[in-house]
PDB file of C-alpha atoms in Angstrom:
ATOM      1  CA  MET A  12      16.298  16.383  21.654  1.00  0.00           C
ATOM      2  CA  SER A  13      16.802  18.117  24.896  1.00  0.00           C
ATOM      3  CA  ALA A  14      16.917  21.500  23.146  1.00  0.00           C
ATOM      4  CA  PHE A  15      13.437  20.641  21.603  1.00  0.00           C
ATOM      5  CA  PHE A  16      11.836  19.916  24.994  1.00  0.00           C
ATOM      6  CA  ALA A  17      13.402  23.203  26.340  1.00  0.00           C
ATOM      7  CA  LEU A  18      11.841  25.065  23.459  1.00  0.00           C
ATOM      8  CA  LEU A  19       8.536  23.343  24.160  1.00  0.00           C
ATOM      9  CA  ILE A  20       8.512  24.158  27.892  1.00  0.00           C
ATOM     10  CA  ARG A  21       9.362  27.854  27.105  1.00  0.00           C
ATOM     11  CA  LEU A  22       6.467  28.075  24.678  1.00  0.00           C
ATOM     12  CA  LEU A  23       4.016  26.535  27.228  1.00  0.00           C
ATOM     13  CA  ARG A  24       5.414  29.111  29.877  1.00  0.00           C
ATOM     14  CA  TYR A  25       5.159  31.988  27.395  1.00  0.00           C
ATOM     15  CA  LYS A  26       2.388  34.136  28.705  1.00  0.00           C
ATOM     16  CA  PRO A  27       1.525  37.219  26.617  1.00  0.00           C
ATOM     17  CA  ASP A  28      -1.919  38.655  26.934  1.00  0.00           C
ATOM     18  CA  SER A  29      -2.743  37.392  23.372  1.00  0.00           C
ATOM     19  CA  LEU A  30      -2.148  33.711  24.228  1.00  0.00           C
ATOM     20  CA  THR A  31      -4.494  31.876  26.472  1.00  0.00           C
ATOM     21  CA  PRO A  32      -3.335  28.629  28.111  1.00  0.00           C
ATOM     22  CA  ARG A  33      -5.366  26.694  25.740  1.00  0.00           C
ATOM     23  CA  ILE A  34      -3.739  28.327  22.718  1.00  0.00           C
ATOM     24  CA  ARG A  35      -0.269  27.862  24.146  1.00  0.00           C
ATOM     25  CA  LEU A  36      -1.102  24.056  24.653  1.00  0.00           C
ATOM     26  CA  ARG A  37      -2.335  23.871  21.123  1.00  0.00           C
ATOM     27  CA  LEU A  38       0.760  25.480  19.657  1.00  0.00           C
ATOM     28  CA  GLY A  39       2.876  23.242  21.755  1.00  0.00           C
ATOM     29  CA  LEU A  40       1.119  20.053  20.614  1.00  0.00           C
ATOM     30  CA  MET A  41       1.444  21.312  17.000  1.00  0.00           C
ATOM     31  CA  LEU A  42       5.191  21.599  17.491  1.00  0.00           C
ATOM     32  CA  LEU A  43       5.435  18.255  19.057  1.00  0.00           C
ATOM     33  CA  ARG A  44       3.533  16.645  16.244  1.00  0.00           C
ATOM     34  CA  ASN A  45       5.750  18.173  13.634  1.00  0.00           C
ATOM     35  CA  ILE A  46       8.899  17.013  15.496  1.00  0.00           C
ATOM     36  CA  LEU A  47       7.507  13.545  15.659  1.00  0.00           C
ATOM     37  CA  PHE A  48       6.954  13.617  11.948  1.00  0.00           C
ATOM     38  CA  GLY A  49      10.559  14.609  11.609  1.00  0.00           C
ATOM     39  CA  MET A  50      11.663  11.741  13.656  1.00  0.00           C
ATOM     40  CA  VAL A  51       9.653   9.291  11.659  1.00  0.00           C
ATOM     41  CA  VAL A  52      11.355  10.541   8.567  1.00  0.00           C
ATOM     42  CA  CYS A  53      14.812  10.295  10.077  1.00  0.00           C
ATOM     43  CA  TRP A  54      14.268   6.793  11.417  1.00  0.00           C
ATOM     44  CA  SER A  55      12.526   5.489   8.280  1.00  0.00           C
ATOM     45  CA  THR A  56      14.223   2.513   6.737  1.00  0.00           C
ATOM     46  CA  LEU A  57      11.582   1.646   4.283  1.00  0.00           C
ATOM     47  CA  LEU A  58      12.179   0.292   0.885  1.00  0.00           C
ATOM     48  CA  GLY A  59      11.310   2.877  -1.954  1.00  0.00           C
ATOM     49  CA  GLY A  60       7.691   3.036  -2.927  1.00  0.00           C
ATOM     50  CA  GLN A  61       6.177   6.501  -2.772  1.00  0.00           C
ATOM     51  CA  ILE A  62       7.112   9.913  -1.534  1.00  0.00           C
ATOM     52  CA  VAL A  63       4.653  11.825   0.625  1.00  0.00           C
ATOM     53  CA  LYS A  64       5.238  15.641   0.767  1.00  0.00           C
ATOM     54  CA  LEU A  65       3.490  17.291   3.780  1.00  0.00           C
ATOM     55  CA  GLN A  66       2.105  20.808   3.832  1.00  0.00           C
ATOM     56  CA  ASN A  67       4.592  21.610   6.707  1.00  0.00           C
ATOM     57  CA  GLY A  68       7.556  21.052   4.310  1.00  0.00           C
ATOM     58  CA  LEU A  69       8.460  17.543   5.637  1.00  0.00           C
ATOM     59  CA  THR A  70       8.771  14.547   3.299  1.00  0.00           C
ATOM     60  CA  MET A  71       7.987  10.860   4.127  1.00  0.00           C
ATOM     61  CA  ARG A  72       9.005   7.707   2.320  1.00  0.00           C
ATOM     62  CA  VAL A  73       6.296   4.985   2.544  1.00  0.00           C
ATOM     63  CA  GLU A  74       5.562   1.621   1.115  1.00  0.00           C
ATOM     64  CA  LYS A  75       2.282   2.801  -0.210  1.00  0.00           C
ATOM     65  CA  ALA A  76      -0.046   5.827   0.277  1.00  0.00           C
ATOM     66  CA  ASP A  77      -3.799   5.528  -0.088  1.00  0.00           C
ATOM     67  CA  ARG A  78      -6.097   8.465  -0.290  1.00  0.00           C
ATOM     68  CA  ASP A  79      -9.719   7.806   0.928  1.00  0.00           C
ATOM     69  CA  GLY A  80     -11.962  10.859   1.129  1.00  0.00           C
ATOM     70  CA  ASP A  81     -10.530  13.282   3.610  1.00  0.00           C
ATOM     71  CA  GLN A  82      -7.921  10.908   4.847  1.00  0.00           C
ATOM     72  CA  VAL A  83      -4.580   9.348   3.813  1.00  0.00           C
ATOM     73  CA  PHE A  84      -3.329   6.067   4.893  1.00  0.00           C
ATOM     74  CA  LEU A  85       0.444   5.494   4.821  1.00  0.00           C
ATOM     75  CA  SER A  86       1.414   1.897   4.861  1.00  0.00           C
ATOM     76  CA  SER A  87       4.924   0.827   6.014  1.00  0.00           C
ATOM     77  CA  ASN A  88       6.552  -2.273   7.498  1.00  0.00           C
ATOM     78  CA  SER A  89       5.750  -0.777  10.966  1.00  0.00           C
ATOM     79  CA  GLY A  90       2.166  -0.536  10.325  1.00  0.00           C
ATOM     80  CA  VAL A  91      -0.389   2.155   9.010  1.00  0.00           C
ATOM     81  CA  GLN A  92      -0.404   5.904   9.887  1.00  0.00           C
ATOM     82  CA  ILE A  93      -3.351   7.999   9.183  1.00  0.00           C
ATOM     83  CA  LEU A  94      -3.198  11.670   8.211  1.00  0.00           C
ATOM     84  CA  ALA A  95      -5.820  14.238   7.174  1.00  0.00           C
ATOM     85  CA  ALA A  96      -5.722  14.793   3.366  1.00  0.00           C
ATOM     86  CA  SER A  97      -5.323  18.374   4.100  1.00  0.00           C
ATOM     87  CA  GLU A  98      -1.933  17.825   5.624  1.00  0.00           C
ATOM     88  CA  VAL A  99      -0.640  16.142   2.502  1.00  0.00           C
ATOM     89  CA  LYS A 100       0.702  18.314  -0.408  1.00  0.00           C
ATOM     90  CA  SER A 101       1.621  15.666  -2.850  1.00  0.00           C
ATOM     91  CA  ILE A 102       2.097  11.827  -3.427  1.00  0.00           C
ATOM     92  CA  GLU A 103       4.493  10.699  -5.968  1.00  0.00           C
ATOM     93  CA  ASP A 104       6.166   7.364  -6.963  1.00  0.00           C
ATOM     94  CA  GLU A 105       9.837   7.383  -5.601  1.00  0.00           C
ATOM     95  CA  PRO A 106      12.650   6.977  -8.139  1.00  0.00           C
ATOM     96  CA  ASP A 107      14.190   4.738  -5.492  1.00  0.00           C
ATOM     97  CA  PRO A 108      17.855   3.861  -6.422  1.00  0.00           C
ATOM     98  CA  ASN A 109      17.517   0.903  -3.917  1.00  0.00           C
ATOM     99  CA  LYS A 110      14.425  -0.491  -5.412  1.00  0.00           C
ATOM    100  CA  ARG A 111      14.496  -4.087  -6.236  1.00  0.00           C
ATOM    101  CA  PRO A 112      16.373  -4.913  -9.458  1.00  0.00           C
ATOM    102  CA  ILE A 113      14.427  -6.343 -12.405  1.00  0.00           C
ATOM    103  CA  VAL A 114      14.223 -10.061 -11.340  1.00  0.00           C
ATOM    104  CA  ALA A 115      15.110 -12.927 -13.403  1.00  0.00           C
ATOM    105  CA  VAL A 116      11.925 -14.830 -14.151  1.00  0.00           C
ATOM    106  CA  VAL A 117      12.104 -18.617 -14.640  1.00  0.00           C
ATOM    107  CA  ARG A 118      10.194 -18.891 -17.924  1.00  0.00           C
ATOM    108  CA  PRO A 119       8.733 -22.466 -18.776  1.00  0.00           C
ATOM    109  CA  LYS A 120       9.039 -24.020 -22.158  1.00  0.00           C
ATOM    110  CA  GLU A 121       5.328 -23.300 -22.725  1.00  0.00           C
ATOM    111  CA  THR A 122       4.936 -19.609 -22.752  1.00  0.00           C
ATOM    112  CA  SER A 123       1.162 -19.378 -22.760  1.00  0.00           C
ATOM    113  CA  THR A 124      -0.508 -17.138 -19.987  1.00  0.00           C
ATOM    114  CA  GLN A 125      -1.808 -20.139 -18.281  1.00  0.00           C
ATOM    115  CA  ALA A 126       1.644 -21.854 -18.220  1.00  0.00           C
ATOM    116  CA  LEU A 127       3.257 -18.796 -16.855  1.00  0.00           C
ATOM    117  CA  ILE A 128       0.583 -18.539 -14.010  1.00  0.00           C
ATOM    118  CA  ARG A 129       1.085 -22.100 -13.178  1.00  0.00           C
ATOM    119  CA  ALA A 130       4.926 -21.688 -12.998  1.00  0.00           C
ATOM    120  CA  SER A 131       4.735 -18.466 -10.929  1.00  0.00           C
ATOM    121  CA  ALA A 132       2.189 -19.917  -8.564  1.00  0.00           C
ATOM    122  CA  LYS A 133       4.404 -22.901  -7.890  1.00  0.00           C
ATOM    123  CA  THR A 134       7.445 -20.815  -7.389  1.00  0.00           C
ATOM    124  CA  HIS A 135       5.811 -18.557  -4.827  1.00  0.00           C
ATOM    125  CA  GLY A 136       3.489 -21.002  -3.125  1.00  0.00           C
ATOM    126  CA  VAL A 137       0.304 -19.470  -4.199  1.00  0.00           C
ATOM    127  CA  SER A 138      -2.688 -21.461  -5.325  1.00  0.00           C
ATOM    128  CA  VAL A 139      -2.907 -21.608  -9.131  1.00  0.00           C
ATOM    129  CA  GLN A 140      -6.602 -21.093  -8.921  1.00  0.00           C
ATOM    130  CA  LEU A 141      -6.171 -17.948  -7.064  1.00  0.00           C
ATOM    131  CA  VAL A 142      -3.718 -16.399  -9.446  1.00  0.00           C
ATOM    132  CA  GLU A 143      -5.812 -17.386 -12.434  1.00  0.00           C
ATOM    133  CA  SER A 144      -8.904 -15.962 -10.775  1.00  0.00           C
ATOM    134  CA  ILE A 145      -7.167 -12.611 -10.077  1.00  0.00           C
ATOM    135  CA  ALA A 146      -5.719 -12.481 -13.576  1.00  0.00           C
ATOM    136  CA  SER A 147      -9.110 -13.151 -15.107  1.00  0.00           C
ATOM    137  CA  VAL A 148     -10.897 -10.714 -13.016  1.00  0.00           C
ATOM    138  CA  GLU A 149      -8.282  -8.005 -13.217  1.00  0.00           C
ATOM    139  CA  SER A 150      -7.589  -8.092 -17.053  1.00  0.00           C
ATOM    140  CA  GLY A 151      -9.206 -11.065 -18.714  1.00  0.00           C
ATOM    141  CA  MET A 152      -5.729 -12.451 -18.819  1.00  0.00           C
ATOM    142  CA  ARG A 153      -4.673  -9.829 -21.448  1.00  0.00           C
ATOM    143  CA  ILE A 154      -1.300  -8.241 -21.137  1.00  0.00           C
ATOM    144  CA  ASN A 155      -2.396  -5.221 -23.211  1.00  0.00           C
ATOM    145  CA  ALA A 156      -5.262  -4.358 -20.738  1.00  0.00           C
ATOM    146  CA  VAL A 157      -4.745  -0.901 -19.143  1.00  0.00           C
ATOM    147  CA  SER A 158      -7.182   0.286 -16.545  1.00  0.00           C
ATOM    148  CA  PRO A 159      -8.492   3.946 -16.375  1.00  0.00           C
ATOM    149  CA  LYS A 160      -6.156   4.290 -13.269  1.00  0.00           C
ATOM    150  CA  GLY A 161      -3.151   3.193 -15.315  1.00  0.00           C
ATOM    151  CA  ALA A 162      -2.946  -0.476 -13.995  1.00  0.00           C
ATOM    152  CA  ILE A 163      -1.091  -2.633 -16.663  1.00  0.00           C
ATOM    153  CA  GLY A 164      -1.443  -5.959 -18.043  1.00  0.00           C
ATOM    154  CA  VAL A 165      -2.642  -9.520 -16.798  1.00  0.00           C
ATOM    155  CA  MET A 166      -2.232  -8.861 -13.120  1.00  0.00           C
ATOM    156  CA  GLN A 167      -3.048  -5.050 -13.472  1.00  0.00           C
ATOM    157  CA  LEU A 168       0.090  -3.817 -11.751  1.00  0.00           C
ATOM    158  CA  MET A 169       0.336   0.026 -11.107  1.00  0.00           C
ATOM    159  CA  PRO A 170       3.628   1.379 -12.511  1.00  0.00           C
ATOM    160  CA  GLY A 171       4.790   2.150  -8.862  1.00  0.00           C
ATOM    161  CA  THR A 172       3.844  -1.308  -7.674  1.00  0.00           C
ATOM    162  CA  ALA A 173       5.724  -2.728 -10.553  1.00  0.00           C
ATOM    163  CA  ARG A 174       8.961  -0.758  -9.743  1.00  0.00           C
ATOM    164  CA  GLN A 175       8.488  -1.841  -6.136  1.00  0.00           C
ATOM    165  CA  MET A 176       8.188  -5.535  -7.182  1.00  0.00           C
ATOM    166  CA  GLY A 177      11.256  -5.067  -9.651  1.00  0.00           C
ATOM    167  CA  VAL A 178       9.379  -6.088 -12.621  1.00  0.00           C
ATOM    168  CA  ASP A 179       8.524  -4.764 -16.182  1.00  0.00           C
ATOM    169  CA  PRO A 180       4.663  -4.810 -16.283  1.00  0.00           C
ATOM    170  CA  HIS A 181       4.609  -4.906 -20.039  1.00  0.00           C
ATOM    171  CA  ASP A 182       6.460  -8.159 -19.998  1.00  0.00           C
ATOM    172  CA  VAL A 183       3.772 -10.817 -19.468  1.00  0.00           C
ATOM    173  CA  ALA A 184       5.981 -13.299 -17.555  1.00  0.00           C
ATOM    174  CA  GLN A 185       7.311 -10.503 -15.208  1.00  0.00           C
ATOM    175  CA  ASN A 186       3.870  -9.017 -14.779  1.00  0.00           C
ATOM    176  CA  ILE A 187       2.500 -12.319 -13.611  1.00  0.00           C
ATOM    177  CA  ASP A 188       5.487 -12.931 -11.355  1.00  0.00           C
ATOM    178  CA  GLY A 189       5.175  -9.449  -9.827  1.00  0.00           C
ATOM    179  CA  GLY A 190       1.522  -9.837  -9.205  1.00  0.00           C
ATOM    180  CA  THR A 191       1.970 -13.383  -7.804  1.00  0.00           C
ATOM    181  CA  ARG A 192       4.720 -12.226  -5.379  1.00  0.00           C
ATOM    182  CA  LEU A 193       2.642  -9.411  -4.203  1.00  0.00           C
ATOM    183  CA  MET A 194      -0.308 -11.673  -3.520  1.00  0.00           C
ATOM    184  CA  ARG A 195       2.190 -13.866  -1.650  1.00  0.00           C
ATOM    185  CA  GLU A 196       3.386 -10.798   0.478  1.00  0.00           C
ATOM    186  CA  LEU A 197      -0.149  -9.832   1.266  1.00  0.00           C
ATOM    187  CA  LEU A 198      -1.072 -13.461   2.342  1.00  0.00           C
ATOM    188  CA  ASN A 199       1.947 -13.411   4.571  1.00  0.00           C
ATOM    189  CA  ARG A 200       0.861 -10.023   5.980  1.00  0.00           C
ATOM    190  CA  TYR A 201      -2.566 -11.496   7.175  1.00  0.00           C
ATOM    191  CA  GLU A 202      -1.187 -14.951   8.174  1.00  0.00           C
ATOM    192  CA  GLY A 203      -3.103 -16.264  11.117  1.00  0.00           C
ATOM    193  CA  ASP A 204      -6.191 -13.925  10.382  1.00  0.00           C
ATOM    194  CA  PRO A 205      -9.398 -16.021   9.878  1.00  0.00           C
ATOM    195  CA  HIS A 206     -10.070 -13.802   6.937  1.00  0.00           C
ATOM    196  CA  GLN A 207      -6.646 -14.037   5.535  1.00  0.00           C
ATOM    197  CA  LEU A 208      -7.593 -14.575   1.924  1.00  0.00           C
ATOM    198  CA  THR A 209     -10.360 -12.063   1.673  1.00  0.00           C
ATOM    199  CA  LYS A 210      -8.263  -9.393   3.314  1.00  0.00           C
ATOM    200  CA  ALA A 211      -5.396 -10.061   1.006  1.00  0.00           C
ATOM    201  CA  LEU A 212      -7.659  -9.804  -1.993  1.00  0.00           C
ATOM    202  CA  ALA A 213      -9.029  -6.461  -0.615  1.00  0.00           C
ATOM    203  CA  ALA A 214      -5.565  -5.199  -0.188  1.00  0.00           C
ATOM    204  CA  TYR A 215      -4.644  -6.254  -3.652  1.00  0.00           C
ATOM    205  CA  ASN A 216      -7.397  -4.162  -4.980  1.00  0.00           C
ATOM    206  CA  ALA A 217      -7.768  -1.126  -2.611  1.00  0.00           C
ATOM    207  CA  GLY A 218      -4.411  -1.115  -0.738  1.00  0.00           C
ATOM    208  CA  PRO A 219      -3.443  -2.345   2.813  1.00  0.00           C
ATOM    209  CA  GLY A 220      -4.248   1.090   4.263  1.00  0.00           C
ATOM    210  CA  ALA A 221      -7.983   0.779   3.473  1.00  0.00           C
ATOM    211  CA  VAL A 222      -8.043  -2.688   4.877  1.00  0.00           C
ATOM    212  CA  ALA A 223      -6.355  -1.472   8.057  1.00  0.00           C
ATOM    213  CA  ARG A 224      -8.843   1.438   8.312  1.00  0.00           C
ATOM    214  CA  TYR A 225     -11.952  -0.892   8.077  1.00  0.00           C
ATOM    215  CA  GLN A 226     -10.326  -3.833   9.796  1.00  0.00           C
ATOM    216  CA  GLY A 227     -11.478  -5.978   6.820  1.00  0.00           C
ATOM    217  CA  ILE A 228     -12.872  -5.423   3.396  1.00  0.00           C
ATOM    218  CA  PRO A 229     -13.548  -1.759   2.705  1.00  0.00           C
ATOM    219  CA  PRO A 230     -17.113  -0.671   1.976  1.00  0.00           C
ATOM    220  CA  TYR A 231     -16.096   0.280  -1.592  1.00  0.00           C
ATOM    221  CA  ARG A 232     -18.448  -1.307  -4.196  1.00  0.00           C
ATOM    222  CA  GLU A 233     -15.709  -2.031  -6.418  1.00  0.00           C
ATOM    223  CA  THR A 234     -13.492  -3.833  -3.855  1.00  0.00           C
ATOM    224  CA  ARG A 235     -16.502  -5.744  -2.517  1.00  0.00           C
ATOM    225  CA  ASN A 236     -17.500  -6.982  -6.002  1.00  0.00           C
ATOM    226  CA  TYR A 237     -13.785  -7.750  -6.806  1.00  0.00           C
ATOM    227  CA  VAL A 238     -13.514 -10.056  -3.746  1.00  0.00           C
ATOM    228  CA  LYS A 239     -16.730 -11.665  -4.343  1.00  0.00           C
ATOM    229  CA  LYS A 240     -15.965 -12.285  -8.076  1.00  0.00           C
ATOM    230  CA  ILE A 241     -12.657 -14.011  -7.163  1.00  0.00           C
ATOM    231  CA  MET A 242     -13.993 -16.041  -4.206  1.00  0.00           C
ATOM    232  CA  ASN A 243     -16.841 -17.313  -6.460  1.00  0.00           C
ATOM    233  CA  ARG A 244     -14.316 -18.388  -9.188  1.00  0.00           C
ATOM    234  CA  ILE A 245     -12.225 -20.154  -6.653  1.00  0.00           C
ATOM    235  CA  ASP A 246     -15.288 -21.960  -5.166  1.00  0.00           C
ATOM    236  CA  ALA A 247     -16.534 -22.949  -8.768  1.00  0.00           C
ATOM    237  CA  ALA A 248     -13.069 -24.268  -9.616  1.00  0.00           C
ATOM    238  CA  GLY A 249     -12.995 -26.292  -6.384  1.00  0.00           C
ATOM    239  CA  ALA A 250     -16.430 -27.701  -6.992  1.00  0.00           C
ATOM    240  CA  THR A 251     -15.278 -28.929 -10.471  1.00  0.00           C
ATOM    241  CA  GLY A 252     -12.100 -30.441  -9.176  1.00  0.00           C
ATOM    242  CA  GLU A 253      -9.851 -28.014 -11.263  1.00  0.00           C
ATOM    243  CA  GLN A 254      -6.281 -27.461  -9.866  1.00  0.00           C
TER     244      GLN A 254
END
């Protein structure tokens, strides 16, 4: 670390005619930023999720990377980091050897989708109405539903998300369990927030990075409609006394 600061000081003191003080300062800041990126990579203890390769040759392991226009939001346990899209070379799902193993899902005697939802909701402490509403809006409760983006099954899990949750998305019980646990984690993430539920739903649809950027539901039509549909279903179920 001391060698880095010595190099930085030498750069700032280097005064050929072609380098103005402003240019030397900019070069120094660029060097500092690259070193900080390296420190983030070295100190990262994140669970496998996605690999982000930067144009400068560095590689970052993050929980989730969300592209939004000319910016990329990198979500981790320590928060959200925002990069310019031009700085990112590629984003790939990580073949993480330490990813969660395929979990043993407790299967009720009744194996209907509704029964599996009730069992998973009870196990993870999530409202049955909420899980049913997500499943209905996401896939119409169909295990064979695949979105244009590649989300699979009842809870519409992306392949990378399914690996992160340690489930087989093509198995209906595991799919429901993975989606329910993900929703539980998002609810925990926004615990204490007056908009906990709507933020968790928005994050389920658009990713925590987008929610962090806009400090609430992103202004994406798809996400706003998604949250509205689920909240309407939950309100309707509450009005009819359904559990």
